[in-house]
Amino acid sequence: MQTFYRICLGLLIAGGINWGLVGMFQFDLAGWLLGGSTSVWSRILFTLVGAAALCTVPDLFRPEEGED
């Protein structure tokens, strides 16, 4: 399960960097690399990033180890 969360974290980091570039420079790196923001590959990547975000939501409510 830890590998799954590492993959999710990697996708979230990539998505965060992409959104940072969009916000600061109006440059969509993922869209640029994958043939435009409306290409099938870009949409798949954006969907994976969204799914990774949803999969990490339960971690927000999980108590940390050693916390009572």
Short mmCIF file of C-alpha atoms in Angstrom, two decimals:
data_model
loop_
_atom_site.label_atom_id
_atom_site.label_comp_id
_atom_site.label_asym_id
_atom_site.label_seq_id
_atom_site.Cartn_x
_atom_site.Cartn_y
_atom_site.Cartn_z
CA MET A 1 0.00 0.00 0.00
CA GLN A 2 2.91 2.35 0.64
CA THR A 3 3.93 2.11 -3.04
CA PHE A 4 0.43 3.19 -4.03
CA TYR A 5 0.64 6.28 -1.82
CA ARG A 6 4.09 7.13 -3.17
CA ILE A 7 2.70 7.03 -6.70
CA CYS A 8 -0.20 9.23 -5.60
CA LEU A 9 2.21 11.66 -3.98
CA GLY A 10 4.33 11.80 -7.13
CA LEU A 11 1.26 12.54 -9.24
CA LEU A 12 0.17 15.25 -6.80
CA ILE A 13 3.60 16.87 -6.88
CA ALA A 14 3.63 16.82 -10.70
CA GLY A 15 0.12 18.27 -10.77
CA GLY A 16 1.05 20.96 -8.26
CA ILE A 17 4.08 21.99 -10.28
CA ASN A 18 1.95 22.11 -13.42
CA TRP A 19 -0.70 24.27 -11.73
CA GLY A 20 2.04 26.54 -10.38
CA LEU A 21 3.36 27.05 -13.89
CA VAL A 22 -0.15 27.72 -15.18
CA GLY A 23 -0.77 30.24 -12.43
CA MET A 24 2.54 32.09 -12.72
CA PHE A 25 3.34 31.88 -16.41
CA GLN A 26 0.13 30.64 -18.12
CA PHE A 27 2.16 27.64 -19.31
CA ASP A 28 0.65 24.16 -19.17
CA LEU A 29 3.69 21.87 -19.06
CA ALA A 30 1.66 18.66 -19.11
CA GLY A 31 -0.36 19.89 -22.09
CA TRP A 32 2.78 21.02 -23.87
CA LEU A 33 4.53 17.68 -23.33
CA LEU A 34 1.49 15.58 -24.25
CA GLY A 35 0.18 17.39 -27.33
CA GLY A 36 -2.11 20.08 -25.95
CA SER A 37 -4.31 20.35 -22.90
CA THR A 38 -7.25 18.73 -24.71
CA SER A 39 -5.34 15.74 -26.09
CA VAL A 40 -6.28 12.28 -24.91
CA TRP A 41 -2.93 11.80 -23.13
CA SER A 42 -3.23 15.09 -21.25
CA ARG A 43 -6.75 14.27 -20.18
CA ILE A 44 -5.61 10.85 -18.95
CA LEU A 45 -2.82 12.47 -16.93
CA PHE A 46 -5.18 15.09 -15.48
CA THR A 47 -7.63 12.33 -14.55
CA LEU A 48 -4.86 10.35 -12.82
CA VAL A 49 -3.80 13.43 -10.84
CA GLY A 50 -7.42 14.01 -9.77
CA ALA A 51 -7.82 10.37 -8.77
CA ALA A 52 -4.57 10.53 -6.78
CA ALA A 53 -5.92 13.55 -4.91
CA LEU A 54 -9.12 11.70 -4.06
CA CYS A 55 -7.17 8.64 -2.89
CA THR A 56 -5.17 10.73 -0.41
CA VAL A 57 -8.20 12.40 1.22
CA PRO A 58 -8.59 9.64 3.87
CA ASP A 59 -5.04 10.38 5.06
CA LEU A 60 -6.22 13.81 6.20
CA PHE A 61 -8.43 12.16 8.80
CA ARG A 62 -6.14 9.31 9.86
CA PRO A 63 -4.52 9.90 13.27
CA GLU A 64 -0.75 10.01 13.28
CA GLU A 65 1.15 7.18 14.93
CA GLY A 66 1.71 7.80 18.61
CA GLU A 67 -1.20 10.23 18.76
CA ASP A 68 -4.10 9.27 21.01
#
